[in-house]
Amino acid sequence: MSDLNTSATIVKSPITGQILYELEDYGIEDLKSIMNTARQMQPIIRAMSLDERIKEVDKILRYVLAHKEFILENIIAETGKSRTDAYASEVFEICDVIDVYKKMAPKVLADAKMKIPIFLMGKKARQWKEPLGTVMVITPWNFPFYQVIVPSILAFLAGNAVVVKPSEWTPLKPLWEHLFKESGFLKDAIQVVCGGKTAGAELIKLRPNKVHFTGSVRTGKKIMALCAEQLTPVDLELGGKDPSIVFDDVNIDRTVNGVMWGAFTNAGQNCTGIERLYVQDTIYDKFVGELVAKTKLLKTSHPGRNTQVADDCDIGAITADFQVALIEDHIEDAIQKGANLLCGGIKEKGSHHMIPTIFDNCTQDMKVATEETFGPTLAIFKFKTEEEAIQMANNSPYGLGGSVWTSDLKRGERVARALVVGNVCINNHMINEANPYLPFGGIKDSGIGRFKGEEGLLTFCNLKSVIIEKQSDLIELQWYPFTKEKGEILEGLTTSYFGKPRKWIPFLKNALKSDSIGKKQKL
Ligand code: NAD
């Protein structure tokens, strides 16, 4: 029996409400044993060549290709996603990430020759990328397969053992059991702990060498506080409230389709989904009219289809119970404060099957304008000038993603630079996430650190800096004993080298003096 009070005990289908299975009941001793296994695995992983680690990761890619339907079935059962959402952002993306890192890892993780300043002439400088040890990955429920696999394989490629605590809403327990059995992936190199929040917190207290956290700002702060107590380094990939700015020179048809996808894909359960839309006044009525008309045509999992998520469904279900309540609260708050409901709204209280909802006439005191909704809602605002649009878009505690739509690419770049966010697109939205070569992450309340890209490997490394020097009889200028003569040489070197203009002859004279004193001097 568990001696921990885990926060959720059952996993339900958001589509049918049916209980799928119970969460595992971890006690402290179970968690210690998992952490010990990871620590025992770590030297084995570290001793493997990168090529051997890449071969292990490739087994996951082969597994994904061979078991696509089983994977989709499990993801859809626990999240309620539409099939295309599940396929594109979990199955396809994992294949792409693995394919890219198979090519990128050898270059990024190779020992690097570094430059040295003239004062260290004769020495060599290197940077070695070594594993940190055991990495703990904590993940949310919106992309439960992708968010577990991607940071885990990056940490593994860098030579670490990994312990993952997936969301208690979507642990995908049957999928992990099948994957680790059937793929042939190195046993226990990545261990998945299908427990609740308390299991996550207790694992952190067992001092992994790094915590990589993806989730809400609220939990991110708790994780950082726990890590701070023991100086465990932590990456925080947190929430967002992405703005998207549409200027009046756009191709309206394409931009409407792009914005609609950016707002409603994955039923809006995206950290970088568009939640705030700023449209220039001169095209406002036409643009918003088309956006609303097209949004009304989207096929949702509601109503009458709520026992299954059809293959052709555009908008799947909302995964977590508490998220349904939060989205409803934001919709009610907006209506009560005078927002204009253009489509959607609450059709059936408490239902996980929600209709895409668009408001305009929104004001800054509404939750849809300021707090992360994480659902299929879009708040629209009108702007006149570029400056006004930038000011409105930046008026947020979040800084995850954003986008600018315009035919004038110079203006697009100017506005993209002015947005205080970690990820930005011009004439698209959140597609940065589909490029594993790009680092991803937020600023302000949206997080600390970068994930994917080269940084996504380096974040799991001890970047060891190395100086190599041959044995000799030289006593260096800055070593003991300190003498008046050495002080004068140091002064001469400093002023001749850094002064303007640089004085090479005095510099070389002082360098030679330093060398000859060093060879003669004995303490
Ligand atoms: P959450 O913060 O509630 O939970 C995330 C994970 O943290 C879960 O596994 C949970 O069990 C665990 N957890 C909760 N309390 C804990 C504690 N005290 N100690 C240790 N672990 C604990 O987030 P969620 O509701 O699952 O996910 C939605 C949030 O994730 C949204 O805010 C969304 O924007 C964000 N998100 C961010 C990114 C990104 O890359 N920036 C990506 C996806 C989702």
Coordinates of C-alpha atoms and ligand atoms in Angstrom, one line a residue:
M1 CA 0.0 0.0 0.0
S2 CA 1.1 3.5 -0.7
D3 CA 2.2 5.8 2.0
L4 CA 1.7 8.8 -0.3
N5 CA -1.5 10.6 -1.0
T6 CA -1.5 10.6 -4.8
S7 CA -3.7 13.3 -6.2
A8 CA -5.6 11.3 -8.9
T9 CA -6.3 7.6 -8.8
I10 CA -8.2 6.8 -12.0
V11 CA -7.8 7.4 -15.7
K12 CA -11.0 8.1 -17.5
S13 CA -12.0 8.5 -21.2
P14 CA -12.9 12.1 -21.7
I15 CA -15.0 10.9 -24.7
T16 CA -17.3 8.5 -22.8
G17 CA -16.4 9.1 -19.1
Q18 CA -15.6 5.4 -18.8
I19 CA -12.9 4.3 -16.3
L20 CA -9.9 3.0 -18.3
Y21 CA -7.6 1.9 -15.4
E22 CA -6.3 2.9 -12.0
L23 CA -3.1 4.8 -11.5
E24 CA -0.2 3.0 -9.9
D25 CA 0.1 3.3 -6.1
Y26 CA 3.7 4.3 -5.4
G27 CA 5.1 4.4 -1.9
I28 CA 8.3 6.1 -1.0
E29 CA 10.3 2.9 -1.1
D30 CA 9.0 2.2 -4.7
L31 CA 10.1 5.7 -5.8
K32 CA 13.5 5.2 -4.1
S33 CA 14.0 2.0 -5.9
I34 CA 13.1 3.6 -9.3
M35 CA 15.6 6.4 -8.6
N36 CA 18.3 3.8 -7.6
T37 CA 17.7 1.8 -10.8
A38 CA 18.2 5.1 -12.8
R39 CA 21.4 5.7 -10.9
Q40 CA 22.6 2.2 -11.6
M41 CA 21.7 2.6 -15.3
Q42 CA 23.5 5.9 -15.7
P43 CA 27.1 4.6 -15.9
I44 CA 26.0 2.0 -18.4
I45 CA 24.4 4.7 -20.6
R46 CA 27.3 7.0 -20.2
A47 CA 29.7 4.3 -21.3
M48 CA 27.8 3.7 -24.5
S49 CA 29.0 5.4 -27.6
L50 CA 26.7 8.1 -29.1
D51 CA 26.2 5.8 -32.1
E52 CA 24.9 3.1 -29.7
R53 CA 22.5 5.5 -28.1
I54 CA 21.3 6.7 -31.5
K55 CA 20.6 3.0 -32.4
E56 CA 18.5 2.7 -29.2
V57 CA 16.5 5.8 -30.0
D58 CA 16.0 4.6 -33.6
K59 CA 14.2 1.6 -32.0
I60 CA 11.6 4.0 -30.8
L61 CA 11.1 5.4 -34.3
R62 CA 10.8 1.9 -35.7
Y63 CA 8.3 1.0 -32.9
V64 CA 6.2 4.1 -33.7
L65 CA 6.1 3.3 -37.4
A66 CA 5.1 -0.3 -36.7
H67 CA 2.4 0.5 -34.1
K68 CA 0.8 3.7 -35.2
E69 CA -2.7 2.5 -34.8
F70 CA -2.1 1.1 -31.3
I71 CA -0.4 4.4 -30.3
L72 CA -3.3 6.5 -31.7
E73 CA -5.9 4.3 -30.0
N74 CA -4.2 4.9 -26.7
I75 CA -3.7 8.6 -27.1
I76 CA -7.3 9.1 -28.3
A77 CA -8.7 7.0 -25.5
E78 CA -7.1 9.1 -22.8
T79 CA -7.1 12.6 -24.4
G80 CA -10.2 12.6 -26.6
K81 CA -8.2 14.2 -29.4
S82 CA -9.3 14.1 -33.0
R83 CA -7.4 11.5 -35.0
T84 CA -5.6 14.1 -37.2
D85 CA -4.5 16.1 -34.1
A86 CA -3.1 12.9 -32.5
Y87 CA -1.4 11.8 -35.7
A88 CA 0.2 15.1 -36.6
S89 CA 1.4 16.3 -33.3
E90 CA 2.3 13.1 -31.6
V91 CA 3.0 10.3 -34.2
F92 CA 4.4 12.4 -37.0
E93 CA 6.3 14.8 -34.8
I94 CA 8.1 12.1 -32.8
C95 CA 9.3 10.5 -36.1
D96 CA 10.6 13.9 -37.3
V97 CA 12.3 14.8 -34.0
I98 CA 14.1 11.4 -33.8
D99 CA 15.1 11.7 -37.5
V100 CA 16.5 15.2 -36.9
Y101 CA 18.4 14.3 -33.7
K102 CA 20.0 11.3 -35.3
K103 CA 21.7 13.7 -37.6
M104 CA 22.2 16.6 -35.1
A105 CA 23.4 14.8 -32.0
P106 CA 26.8 13.8 -33.3
K107 CA 27.7 17.3 -34.2
V108 CA 26.2 19.0 -31.1
L109 CA 27.6 16.4 -28.6
A110 CA 31.1 16.2 -30.1
D111 CA 34.0 17.6 -28.1
A112 CA 34.6 21.1 -29.2
K113 CA 38.0 22.9 -29.7
M114 CA 37.6 26.4 -28.2
K115 CA 39.6 29.5 -28.9
I116 CA 42.1 30.9 -26.3
P117 CA 43.0 34.5 -25.6
I118 CA 46.6 35.5 -26.4
F119 CA 47.5 35.6 -22.7
L120 CA 47.0 31.8 -22.6
M121 CA 49.1 31.1 -25.6
G122 CA 50.5 27.5 -25.6
K123 CA 47.5 26.0 -23.9
K124 CA 44.6 24.2 -25.5
A125 CA 41.0 24.8 -24.7
R126 CA 38.2 22.2 -25.2
Q127 CA 34.5 21.8 -24.3
W128 CA 33.3 18.3 -23.4
K129 CA 29.6 17.6 -23.3
E130 CA 29.1 15.2 -20.5
P131 CA 25.9 13.7 -19.0
L132 CA 24.4 15.3 -15.9
G133 CA 23.4 11.9 -14.4
T134 CA 19.7 11.2 -13.8
V135 CA 17.2 13.5 -15.4
M136 CA 13.6 13.8 -14.2
V137 CA 11.0 14.8 -16.8
I138 CA 7.5 15.9 -15.7
T139 CA 4.9 16.3 -18.3
P140 CA 1.3 17.6 -18.8
W141 CA -1.7 16.0 -20.6
N142 CA -2.0 17.9 -23.8
F143 CA 0.5 16.0 -25.9
P144 CA 1.1 13.0 -23.6
F145 CA 3.2 10.8 -25.9
Y146 CA 5.3 13.5 -27.5
Q147 CA 6.0 15.4 -24.3
V148 CA 7.3 12.2 -22.6
I149 CA 9.3 10.9 -25.5
V150 CA 11.0 14.0 -26.8
P151 CA 12.8 15.3 -23.6
S152 CA 13.5 11.8 -22.5
I153 CA 15.3 10.8 -25.7
L154 CA 17.2 14.1 -25.8
A155 CA 18.4 13.5 -22.2
F156 CA 19.2 9.8 -23.1
L157 CA 21.2 10.8 -26.2
A158 CA 23.2 13.2 -23.9
G159 CA 24.0 10.1 -21.8
N160 CA 21.6 10.4 -18.9
A161 CA 19.2 8.0 -17.3
V162 CA 15.7 9.3 -17.3
V163 CA 12.7 9.0 -14.9
V164 CA 9.5 10.5 -16.3
K165 CA 6.3 11.4 -14.4
P166 CA 3.6 11.9 -17.0
S167 CA 0.3 13.7 -16.2
E168 CA -2.1 11.7 -14.0
W169 CA -4.8 12.6 -16.5
T170 CA -3.1 10.9 -19.4
P171 CA -0.4 8.5 -18.1
L172 CA -0.7 6.2 -21.2
K173 CA 0.3 3.3 -19.0
P174 CA -0.6 0.5 -21.5
L175 CA 1.3 2.3 -24.2
W176 CA 4.5 2.5 -22.2
E177 CA 4.3 -1.1 -21.1
H178 CA 3.9 -2.1 -24.8
L179 CA 6.6 0.2 -26.1
F180 CA 9.3 -0.8 -23.7
K181 CA 8.6 -4.5 -24.2
E182 CA 8.2 -4.5 -27.9
S183 CA 10.7 -1.9 -29.1
G184 CA 13.7 -3.5 -27.5
F185 CA 14.8 -0.1 -26.1
L186 CA 17.5 -0.4 -23.4
K187 CA 15.6 -1.6 -20.3
D188 CA 15.3 0.9 -17.5
A189 CA 17.2 3.6 -19.3
I190 CA 13.9 5.6 -19.4
Q191 CA 11.4 4.7 -16.6
V192 CA 7.9 6.0 -16.6
V193 CA 6.2 6.5 -13.2
C194 CA 2.4 6.6 -13.8
G195 CA 1.6 8.2 -10.5
G196 CA 0.1 11.5 -9.2
K197 CA 1.4 14.9 -8.3
T198 CA 2.8 13.7 -4.9
A199 CA 4.8 11.0 -6.6
G200 CA 6.3 13.8 -8.8
A201 CA 7.2 15.9 -5.8
E202 CA 8.6 13.0 -3.9
L203 CA 10.8 12.0 -6.9
I204 CA 12.2 15.5 -7.0
K205 CA 13.1 15.2 -3.3
L206 CA 15.2 12.2 -4.2
R207 CA 17.6 14.6 -6.0
P208 CA 17.7 13.9 -9.7
N209 CA 20.5 15.8 -11.3
K210 CA 18.1 17.9 -13.4
V211 CA 14.3 18.5 -13.6
H212 CA 12.8 19.2 -17.0
F213 CA 9.2 20.4 -16.3
T214 CA 6.4 21.1 -18.8
G215 CA 3.1 22.3 -17.3
S216 CA 1.3 25.2 -15.8
V217 CA 2.8 28.4 -14.3
R218 CA 1.2 27.5 -10.9
T219 CA 3.0 24.1 -10.7
G220 CA 6.1 25.5 -12.3
K221 CA 6.6 27.8 -9.3
K222 CA 6.2 24.9 -6.9
I223 CA 8.7 22.8 -8.8
M224 CA 11.2 25.6 -8.9
A225 CA 10.8 26.1 -5.1
L226 CA 11.4 22.4 -4.5
C227 CA 14.4 22.4 -6.8
A228 CA 15.8 25.6 -5.2
E229 CA 15.9 24.0 -1.8
Q230 CA 18.4 21.4 -3.0
L231 CA 19.9 23.4 -5.9
T232 CA 18.6 21.1 -8.6
P233 CA 18.8 22.7 -12.0
V234 CA 15.4 23.1 -13.6
D235 CA 13.9 23.9 -17.1
L236 CA 10.4 25.3 -17.0
E237 CA 8.2 25.1 -20.1
L238 CA 5.1 26.8 -19.0
G239 CA 1.8 28.3 -20.2
G240 CA 1.0 31.0 -22.7
K241 CA -1.6 33.4 -24.0
D242 CA -0.4 33.8 -27.6
P243 CA -1.2 36.9 -29.5
S244 CA -1.6 37.0 -33.3
I245 CA -1.6 40.3 -35.2
V246 CA -3.3 40.5 -38.6
F247 CA -2.6 43.6 -40.8
D248 CA -4.9 44.7 -43.6
D249 CA -2.6 43.7 -46.5
V250 CA -3.0 39.9 -45.9
N251 CA -4.5 37.2 -48.2
I252 CA -7.7 37.0 -46.1
D253 CA -8.6 33.5 -47.1
R254 CA -5.3 31.9 -46.2
T255 CA -4.9 34.0 -43.0
V256 CA -8.4 33.1 -41.8
N257 CA -7.5 29.4 -42.3
G258 CA -4.2 29.8 -40.5
V259 CA -5.6 31.7 -37.6
M260 CA -8.5 29.3 -37.2
W261 CA -6.0 26.3 -37.0
G262 CA -3.7 28.3 -34.7
A263 CA -6.6 28.9 -32.3
F264 CA -8.5 25.6 -32.4
T265 CA -6.1 22.8 -33.2
N266 CA -6.0 20.2 -30.4
A267 CA -9.3 21.8 -29.3
G268 CA -7.2 24.8 -28.2
Q269 CA -5.2 22.8 -25.6
N270 CA -1.9 24.2 -26.9
C271 CA 0.6 26.2 -24.9
T272 CA 1.2 28.2 -28.1
G273 CA -2.4 28.3 -29.4
I274 CA -3.7 31.7 -30.5
E275 CA -5.9 33.0 -27.6
R276 CA -5.8 36.7 -28.5
L277 CA -6.3 38.0 -32.0
Y278 CA -5.6 41.6 -33.1
V279 CA -7.1 42.6 -36.4
Q280 CA -6.6 45.9 -38.2
D281 CA -9.7 48.1 -38.3
T282 CA -9.7 48.4 -42.1
I283 CA -10.4 44.7 -42.7
Y284 CA -11.9 43.9 -39.3
D285 CA -15.5 43.2 -40.4
K286 CA -14.6 41.2 -43.5
F287 CA -11.9 39.2 -41.7
V288 CA -13.9 38.4 -38.6
G289 CA -17.0 37.6 -40.6
E290 CA -15.1 35.0 -42.6
L291 CA -13.3 33.6 -39.6
V292 CA -16.6 33.1 -37.8
A293 CA -18.4 31.7 -40.8
K294 CA -15.6 29.1 -41.4
T295 CA -15.3 28.3 -37.7
K296 CA -19.0 27.4 -37.6
L297 CA -18.3 24.8 -40.3
L298 CA -15.7 22.9 -38.2
K299 CA -16.8 19.4 -37.2
T300 CA -16.7 19.1 -33.5
S301 CA -17.1 16.0 -31.3
H302 CA -20.3 17.6 -30.1
P303 CA -23.2 17.0 -30.2
G304 CA -24.5 13.6 -31.2
R305 CA -20.9 12.3 -31.8
N306 CA -19.9 12.2 -28.3
T307 CA -19.4 8.5 -27.9
Q308 CA -16.5 8.5 -30.4
V309 CA -14.1 10.8 -32.0
A310 CA -14.7 10.4 -35.7
D311 CA -11.8 10.2 -38.1
D312 CA -13.0 13.4 -39.8
C313 CA -13.6 15.3 -36.6
D314 CA -11.8 18.7 -36.6
I315 CA -12.2 19.5 -32.9
G316 CA -11.7 16.7 -30.4
A317 CA -12.7 16.7 -26.7
I318 CA -11.3 18.6 -23.7
T319 CA -9.1 16.1 -21.8
A320 CA -9.3 17.0 -18.1
D321 CA -12.4 17.6 -16.0
F322 CA -10.9 20.7 -14.3
Q323 CA -10.1 22.2 -17.7
V324 CA -13.7 22.0 -18.8
A325 CA -14.7 23.9 -15.7
L326 CA -12.0 26.5 -16.3
I327 CA -13.0 27.1 -20.0
E328 CA -16.6 27.5 -19.0
D329 CA -15.6 30.0 -16.3
H330 CA -13.7 32.1 -18.9
I331 CA -16.7 32.0 -21.3
E332 CA -19.2 33.0 -18.6
D333 CA -16.9 35.7 -17.4
A334 CA -16.5 37.2 -20.9
I335 CA -20.2 37.2 -21.5
Q336 CA -21.0 38.7 -18.1
K337 CA -18.4 41.5 -18.7
G338 CA -20.0 42.4 -22.1
A339 CA -18.0 40.5 -24.7
N340 CA -19.9 39.8 -28.0
L341 CA -20.3 36.0 -28.5
L342 CA -19.8 35.5 -32.3
C343 CA -20.0 31.7 -32.3
G344 CA -19.8 28.7 -29.9
G345 CA -20.4 29.2 -26.2
I346 CA -21.4 26.6 -23.7
K347 CA -23.8 24.1 -25.3
E348 CA -23.9 21.6 -22.5
K349 CA -22.6 22.4 -19.1
G350 CA -19.8 20.1 -17.9
S351 CA -19.4 18.4 -21.3
H352 CA -15.9 17.6 -22.6
H353 CA -17.2 18.2 -26.1
M354 CA -16.9 21.9 -26.7
I355 CA -17.7 24.1 -29.7
P356 CA -15.1 26.6 -30.9
T357 CA -16.0 29.9 -29.3
I358 CA -15.2 33.4 -30.7
F359 CA -15.7 36.7 -28.9
D360 CA -15.1 40.3 -29.9
N361 CA -15.7 43.5 -28.0
C362 CA -13.3 42.1 -25.5
T363 CA -11.7 44.2 -22.8
Q364 CA -8.6 43.8 -20.7
D365 CA -10.6 43.0 -17.5
M366 CA -11.9 39.7 -19.0
K367 CA -10.2 36.4 -18.3
V368 CA -10.2 35.5 -22.0
A369 CA -8.0 38.6 -22.5
T370 CA -5.4 37.9 -19.8
E371 CA -5.5 34.4 -18.3
E372 CA -4.5 31.2 -20.2
T373 CA -7.8 29.5 -21.2
F374 CA -6.3 26.4 -22.9
G375 CA -9.5 25.6 -24.7
P376 CA -11.2 26.3 -28.1
T377 CA -11.8 30.0 -27.4
L378 CA -10.6 33.1 -29.2
A379 CA -10.8 36.7 -28.0
I380 CA -10.7 39.3 -30.9
F381 CA -9.5 42.9 -30.6
K382 CA -9.5 45.7 -33.1
F383 CA -6.4 47.9 -33.7
K384 CA -5.5 50.9 -35.9
T385 CA -1.8 51.3 -35.9
E386 CA 1.3 49.0 -35.7
E387 CA 2.4 50.5 -32.4
E388 CA -1.1 50.0 -30.9
A389 CA -1.1 46.3 -32.0
I390 CA 2.4 45.7 -30.5
Q391 CA 1.4 47.4 -27.3
M392 CA -1.8 45.4 -26.9
A393 CA 0.0 42.1 -27.8
N394 CA 2.8 42.6 -25.3
N395 CA 0.3 43.6 -22.5
S396 CA 0.4 40.1 -21.0
P397 CA 2.3 38.3 -18.2
Y398 CA 3.0 35.5 -20.7
G399 CA 5.7 35.4 -23.3
L400 CA 5.6 32.1 -25.1
G401 CA 4.6 32.5 -28.8
G402 CA 3.1 35.0 -31.2
S403 CA 2.5 35.7 -34.8
V404 CA 2.3 38.5 -37.4
W405 CA 0.4 38.2 -40.7
T406 CA 1.2 40.8 -43.4
S407 CA 2.4 40.9 -47.0
D408 CA 5.0 43.4 -46.0
L409 CA 7.8 41.2 -44.7
K410 CA 9.8 44.1 -43.5
R411 CA 6.9 45.1 -41.3
G412 CA 6.4 41.5 -40.3
E413 CA 10.0 41.3 -39.1
R414 CA 9.8 44.6 -37.3
V415 CA 6.7 43.6 -35.4
A416 CA 8.0 40.0 -34.7
R417 CA 11.1 41.6 -33.2
A418 CA 9.0 43.9 -31.0
L419 CA 6.9 41.0 -29.6
V420 CA 8.2 40.0 -26.1
V421 CA 8.0 36.2 -26.7
G422 CA 10.2 33.2 -27.1
N423 CA 8.8 31.9 -30.4
V424 CA 7.3 33.9 -33.2
C425 CA 6.0 33.3 -36.8
I426 CA 5.5 35.6 -39.7
N427 CA 2.5 34.5 -41.8
N428 CA 2.0 31.3 -39.8
H429 CA 1.5 30.3 -36.2
M430 CA 3.3 27.9 -33.7
I431 CA 4.9 26.1 -36.6
N432 CA 8.3 26.7 -34.9
E433 CA 7.3 23.8 -32.7
A434 CA 7.4 21.6 -35.8
N435 CA 11.0 22.4 -36.4
P436 CA 13.3 20.4 -34.1
Y437 CA 16.3 22.4 -35.2
L438 CA 14.8 25.5 -33.5
P439 CA 15.0 25.9 -29.7
F440 CA 11.6 26.3 -28.1
G441 CA 10.7 28.1 -24.8
G442 CA 9.2 31.2 -23.3
I443 CA 10.1 34.3 -21.4
K444 CA 8.2 36.2 -18.7
D445 CA 5.8 33.8 -16.9
S446 CA 6.1 31.3 -19.8
G447 CA 9.2 29.7 -18.5
I448 CA 13.0 29.4 -18.1
G449 CA 15.3 27.6 -20.4
R450 CA 15.1 26.2 -24.0
F451 CA 14.1 22.8 -25.3
K452 CA 14.9 21.2 -28.7
G453 CA 17.4 22.7 -31.2
E454 CA 21.0 22.3 -30.1
E455 CA 20.1 23.8 -26.8
G456 CA 17.7 20.9 -26.3
L457 CA 20.6 18.5 -26.0
L458 CA 23.0 20.9 -24.2
T459 CA 20.4 21.5 -21.5
F460 CA 21.0 17.9 -20.5
C461 CA 24.8 18.2 -20.5
N462 CA 27.4 19.2 -18.0
L463 CA 29.3 21.6 -20.3
K464 CA 32.7 20.8 -19.0
S465 CA 35.3 23.4 -19.9
V466 CA 38.9 22.1 -20.2
I467 CA 42.3 23.6 -20.5
I468 CA 45.2 21.2 -21.5
E469 CA 48.8 22.1 -21.1
K470 CA 52.0 20.2 -21.4
Q471 CA 54.3 19.7 -18.4
S472 CA 57.2 22.2 -18.4
D473 CA 59.4 24.2 -15.9
L474 CA 57.4 27.4 -16.3
I475 CA 56.1 29.1 -13.1
E476 CA 53.2 31.3 -14.3
L477 CA 53.1 35.1 -13.9
Q478 CA 49.9 34.9 -11.6
W479 CA 51.4 32.1 -9.5
Y480 CA 53.2 32.6 -6.2
P481 CA 55.5 34.2 -5.2
F482 CA 54.0 37.6 -6.0
T483 CA 56.8 40.1 -6.6
K484 CA 57.1 43.8 -7.6
E485 CA 58.7 42.8 -10.9
K486 CA 55.8 40.5 -11.7
G487 CA 53.3 43.3 -10.9
E488 CA 55.1 45.6 -13.3
I489 CA 55.0 43.0 -16.1
L490 CA 51.3 42.5 -15.5
E491 CA 50.8 46.2 -15.7
G492 CA 52.9 46.4 -18.9
L493 CA 51.0 43.6 -20.5
T494 CA 47.6 45.1 -19.6
T495 CA 48.3 48.6 -20.8
S496 CA 50.2 47.7 -24.0
Y497 CA 47.6 45.2 -25.1
F498 CA 44.3 46.8 -24.2
G499 CA 45.3 50.5 -24.6
K500 CA 44.5 52.3 -27.8
P501 CA 46.4 52.0 -30.1
R502 CA 47.7 48.5 -29.2
K503 CA 51.5 48.6 -28.6
W504 CA 52.9 45.3 -29.8
I505 CA 56.6 45.9 -29.0
P506 CA 56.1 46.7 -25.3
F507 CA 53.6 43.8 -25.2
L508 CA 56.0 41.3 -26.6
K509 CA 58.8 42.6 -24.3
N510 CA 56.7 42.0 -21.3
A511 CA 55.6 38.6 -22.5
L512 CA 59.2 37.6 -22.9
K513 CA 60.1 38.9 -19.5
S514 CA 57.2 37.0 -18.0
D515 CA 58.4 33.8 -19.6
S516 CA 62.0 34.2 -18.5
I517 CA 61.1 35.1 -14.9
G518 CA 58.7 32.1 -14.8
K519 CA 61.5 29.8 -15.8
K520 CA 64.0 31.2 -13.2
Q521 CA 61.7 31.8 -10.3
K522 CA 61.5 29.4 -7.5
L523 CA 59.3 29.9 -4.4
Ligands
NAD1 P1 0.1 21.0 -14.4 O1 1.1 22.0 -14.0 O2 -1.1 20.9 -13.6 O3 0.8 19.5 -14.3 C1 1.9 19.2 -15.1 C2 2.6 18.0 -14.4 O4 3.1 18.4 -13.1 C3 1.7 16.8 -14.2 O5 2.5 15.6 -14.5 C4 1.5 16.8 -12.7 O6 1.2 15.6 -12.1 C5 2.8 17.4 -12.2 N1 2.7 18.0 -10.9 C6 1.7 18.8 -10.4 N2 2.0 19.3 -9.2 C7 3.2 18.8 -8.9 C8 4.1 18.9 -7.8 N3 3.7 19.7 -6.7 N4 5.3 18.3 -7.8 C9 5.6 17.6 -8.9 N5 4.9 17.4 -10.0 C10 3.7 18.0 -10.0 O7 -0.2 21.2 -15.9 P2 -1.3 20.5 -16.9 O8 -2.6 21.0 -16.5 O9 -1.0 19.1 -16.9 O10 -0.8 21.1 -18.3 C11 -1.3 22.2 -18.9 C12 -0.3 23.4 -18.8 O11 0.9 23.0 -19.4 C13 -0.8 24.6 -19.5 O12 -0.5 25.7 -18.7 C14 0.1 24.6 -20.8 O13 0.3 25.9 -21.3 C15 1.4 24.0 -20.3 N6 2.2 23.5 -21.4 C16 3.3 24.1 -21.7 C17 4.1 23.7 -22.8 C18 5.4 24.4 -23.1 O14 6.2 23.8 -23.9 N7 5.7 25.6 -22.7 C19 3.7 22.6 -23.5 C20 2.5 22.0 -23.1 C21 1.8 22.4 -22.1

